[in-house]
Coordinates of N, CA and C in Angstrom, one line a residue:
M1 N 5.2 -79.7 -47.9 CA 5.0 -81.1 -48.1 C 3.7 -81.2 -48.9
K2 N 3.7 -82.2 -49.8 CA 2.6 -82.4 -50.7 C 1.4 -82.8 -49.9
T3 N 0.2 -82.4 -50.4 CA -1.1 -82.8 -49.8 C -1.2 -84.3 -49.7
E4 N -0.8 -85.0 -50.8 CA -1.0 -86.5 -50.8 C -0.1 -87.1 -49.7
T5 N 1.1 -86.6 -49.5 CA 1.9 -87.1 -48.5 C 1.3 -86.8 -47.1
K6 N 0.8 -85.6 -46.9 CA 0.2 -85.3 -45.6 C -1.0 -86.2 -45.3
N7 N -1.8 -86.5 -46.4 CA -3.0 -87.4 -46.2 C -2.5 -88.8 -45.8
S8 N -1.5 -89.3 -46.5 CA -0.9 -90.6 -46.1 C -0.5 -90.7 -44.7
I9 N 0.2 -89.6 -44.3 CA 0.7 -89.6 -42.9 C -0.4 -89.6 -41.9
N10 N -1.5 -88.8 -42.2 CA -2.6 -88.8 -41.3 C -3.3 -90.1 -41.3
Q11 N -3.4 -90.8 -42.4 CA -4.1 -92.1 -42.5 C -3.3 -93.1 -41.6
Y12 N -2.0 -93.1 -41.8 CA -1.2 -94.0 -41.0 C -1.2 -93.7 -39.5
A13 N -1.3 -92.4 -39.2 CA -1.3 -92.0 -37.7 C -2.7 -92.5 -37.1
E14 N -3.8 -92.3 -37.9 CA -5.1 -92.8 -37.4 C -5.1 -94.3 -37.3
L15 N -4.5 -95.0 -38.2 CA -4.5 -96.4 -38.2 C -3.6 -96.9 -37.0
F16 N -2.5 -96.3 -36.8 CA -1.7 -96.6 -35.6 C -2.4 -96.4 -34.3
D17 N -3.1 -95.3 -34.2 CA -3.9 -95.1 -33.0 C -4.9 -96.2 -32.8
A18 N -5.6 -96.6 -33.8 CA -6.6 -97.6 -33.7 C -6.0 -99.0 -33.4
I19 N -4.9 -99.3 -33.9 CA -4.2 -100.5 -33.6 C -3.7 -100.5 -32.2
Q20 N -3.1 -99.4 -31.8 CA -2.6 -99.3 -30.4 C -3.6 -99.5 -29.3
E21 N -4.9 -99.1 -29.6 CA -5.9 -99.3 -28.7 C -6.2 -100.8 -28.4
K22 N -5.9 -101.6 -29.4 CA -6.2 -103.1 -29.3 C -4.9 -103.9 -29.0
A23 N -3.7 -103.3 -29.3 CA -2.5 -104.1 -29.1 C -2.0 -104.1 -27.7
S24 N -1.2 -105.1 -27.3 CA -0.8 -105.2 -25.9 C 0.4 -104.2 -25.6
S25 N 1.1 -103.7 -26.7 CA 2.2 -102.8 -26.4 C 2.4 -101.9 -27.7
E26 N 3.1 -100.9 -27.5 CA 3.4 -100.0 -28.6 C 4.3 -100.7 -29.7
E27 N 5.2 -101.6 -29.2 CA 6.0 -102.4 -30.2 C 5.1 -103.3 -31.0
T28 N 4.1 -103.9 -30.4 CA 3.2 -104.7 -31.2 C 2.4 -103.9 -32.2
A29 N 2.0 -102.7 -31.8 CA 1.2 -101.9 -32.7 C 2.1 -101.4 -33.9
I30 N 3.4 -101.1 -33.6 CA 4.3 -100.8 -34.7 C 4.5 -101.9 -35.7
A31 N 4.7 -103.1 -35.1 CA 4.9 -104.3 -36.0 C 3.7 -104.5 -36.9
I32 N 2.5 -104.4 -36.3 CA 1.3 -104.6 -37.1 C 1.2 -103.6 -38.2
L33 N 1.4 -102.3 -37.8 CA 1.4 -101.2 -38.8 C 2.4 -101.5 -39.9
Q34 N 3.6 -102.0 -39.6 CA 4.6 -102.3 -40.6 C 4.1 -103.3 -41.6
E35 N 3.4 -104.4 -41.0 CA 2.9 -105.4 -41.9 C 1.8 -104.9 -42.8
I36 N 1.0 -104.1 -42.3 CA -0.1 -103.5 -43.1 C 0.5 -102.7 -44.2
G37 N 1.5 -101.9 -43.9 CA 2.2 -101.2 -45.0 C 2.8 -102.1 -46.1
K38 N 3.4 -103.2 -45.6 CA 3.9 -104.2 -46.6 C 2.8 -104.7 -47.5
D39 N 1.7 -105.1 -46.8 CA 0.6 -105.6 -47.6 C 0.1 -104.6 -48.6
K40 N 0.0 -103.4 -48.2 CA -0.5 -102.3 -49.2 C 0.5 -102.2 -50.4
R41 N 1.8 -102.2 -50.1 CA 2.7 -102.1 -51.2 C 2.7 -103.3 -52.1
S42 N 2.6 -104.5 -51.5 CA 2.5 -105.7 -52.3 C 1.3 -105.7 -53.2
K43 N 0.1 -105.3 -52.7 CA -1.1 -105.2 -53.5 C -0.9 -104.2 -54.6
F44 N -0.3 -103.0 -54.3 CA -0.1 -102.0 -55.3 C 0.8 -102.6 -56.4
F45 N 1.9 -103.2 -56.1 CA 2.7 -103.8 -57.1 C 2.1 -104.9 -57.9
E46 N 1.2 -105.7 -57.3 CA 0.5 -106.7 -58.0 C -0.5 -106.1 -59.0
E47 N -1.1 -105.0 -58.6 CA -2.1 -104.4 -59.5 C -1.4 -103.6 -60.6
T48 N -0.3 -103.0 -60.4 CA 0.3 -102.1 -61.4 C 1.4 -102.8 -62.2
G49 N 2.0 -103.9 -61.7 CA 3.1 -104.5 -62.4 C 2.8 -105.7 -63.3
N50 N 1.6 -106.1 -63.4 CA 1.2 -107.3 -64.1 C 1.5 -107.2 -65.6
D51 N 1.4 -106.0 -66.2 CA 1.6 -105.9 -67.6 C 3.0 -105.4 -68.0
E52 N 3.8 -105.0 -67.0 CA 5.1 -104.5 -67.4 C 6.0 -105.7 -67.8
L53 N 6.9 -105.4 -68.7 CA 7.9 -106.4 -69.1 C 8.8 -106.7 -68.0
A54 N 9.3 -108.0 -68.0 CA 10.2 -108.4 -67.0 C 11.5 -107.6 -67.1
T55 N 12.1 -107.5 -65.9 CA 13.4 -106.8 -65.8 C 14.5 -107.6 -66.4
E56 N 15.6 -107.0 -66.8 CA 16.8 -107.7 -67.3 C 17.3 -108.7 -66.2
K57 N 17.2 -108.2 -65.0 CA 17.7 -109.1 -63.8 C 16.8 -110.4 -63.8
Q58 N 15.5 -110.2 -63.9 CA 14.7 -111.4 -64.0 C 15.0 -112.3 -65.1
K59 N 15.2 -111.7 -66.3 CA 15.5 -112.5 -67.5 C 16.8 -113.2 -67.4
N60 N 17.8 -112.5 -66.8 CA 19.1 -113.2 -66.6 C 19.0 -114.3 -65.6
Y61 N 18.2 -114.1 -64.6 CA 18.1 -115.2 -63.6 C 17.4 -116.4 -64.2
L62 N 16.4 -116.2 -65.0 CA 15.7 -117.3 -65.7 C 16.7 -118.0 -66.6
K63 N 17.5 -117.3 -67.3 CA 18.5 -117.9 -68.1 C 19.5 -118.7 -67.3
D64 N 19.9 -118.2 -66.2 CA 20.8 -118.9 -65.3 C 20.2 -120.2 -64.8
L65 N 18.9 -120.2 -64.6 CA 18.1 -121.4 -64.1 C 17.9 -122.3 -65.3
G66 N 18.1 -121.9 -66.5 CA 17.9 -122.8 -67.7 C 16.5 -122.8 -68.1
V67 N 15.7 -121.8 -67.8 CA 14.3 -121.7 -68.1 C 14.2 -121.0 -69.4
E68 N 13.4 -121.6 -70.4 CA 13.1 -120.9 -71.6 C 11.9 -120.0 -71.5
F69 N 11.9 -118.8 -72.1 CA 10.8 -117.9 -72.0 C 10.8 -117.0 -73.2
D70 N 9.7 -116.4 -73.5 CA 9.5 -115.5 -74.6 C 10.0 -114.1 -74.2
D71 N 10.5 -113.4 -75.2 CA 11.0 -112.0 -74.9 C 10.0 -111.1 -74.4
S72 N 8.7 -111.3 -74.6 CA 7.7 -110.4 -74.1 C 7.2 -110.8 -72.7
I73 N 7.9 -111.6 -72.0 CA 7.5 -112.1 -70.7 C 7.3 -110.9 -69.7
T74 N 6.2 -111.0 -68.9 CA 6.0 -109.9 -68.0 C 6.7 -110.1 -66.6
K75 N 6.7 -109.1 -65.8 CA 7.3 -109.2 -64.5 C 6.6 -110.4 -63.7
K76 N 5.3 -110.4 -63.8 CA 4.5 -111.4 -63.0 C 4.8 -112.8 -63.5
E77 N 4.8 -112.9 -64.8 CA 5.1 -114.3 -65.4 C 6.5 -114.7 -65.0
A78 N 7.5 -113.8 -65.1 CA 8.9 -114.1 -64.7 C 8.9 -114.5 -63.3
S79 N 8.3 -113.8 -62.4 CA 8.3 -114.1 -61.0 C 7.7 -115.4 -60.7
D80 N 6.6 -115.8 -61.4 CA 6.0 -117.1 -61.2 C 6.9 -118.2 -61.7
M81 N 7.6 -118.0 -62.8 CA 8.5 -119.0 -63.4 C 9.7 -119.2 -62.5
I82 N 10.2 -118.1 -61.9 CA 11.3 -118.2 -61.0 C 10.9 -119.0 -59.8
E83 N 9.7 -118.7 -59.2 CA 9.3 -119.5 -58.0 C 9.1 -120.9 -58.3
Q84 N 8.5 -121.2 -59.5 CA 8.3 -122.6 -59.9 C 9.7 -123.4 -60.0
S85 N 10.6 -122.7 -60.6 CA 12.0 -123.3 -60.8 C 12.7 -123.5 -59.5
K86 N 12.5 -122.6 -58.5 CA 13.1 -122.8 -57.2 C 12.5 -123.9 -56.4
N87 N 11.2 -124.2 -56.7 CA 10.5 -125.2 -55.9 C 10.7 -126.6 -56.5
C88 N 11.4 -126.7 -57.6 CA 11.6 -128.0 -58.3 C 12.8 -128.7 -57.7

């Protein structure tokens, strides 16, 4: 197993132990740990995906919504435009 993977497992295990000390049950601790994991992944994608070009799926969806956009649209811009269109 890679060292990076082992370190991640150890970090999550330590975090789980700390959460479990304060949570009312093991199920609650697991749910909290899952949410923390989701938050970490979301933050990672926000930080790394802002400059990447939009996917074809995003572009096709924008076209289906009737939204005009530039070919150099980023994932973040496409996501924002999709959300705006859905809220109208």
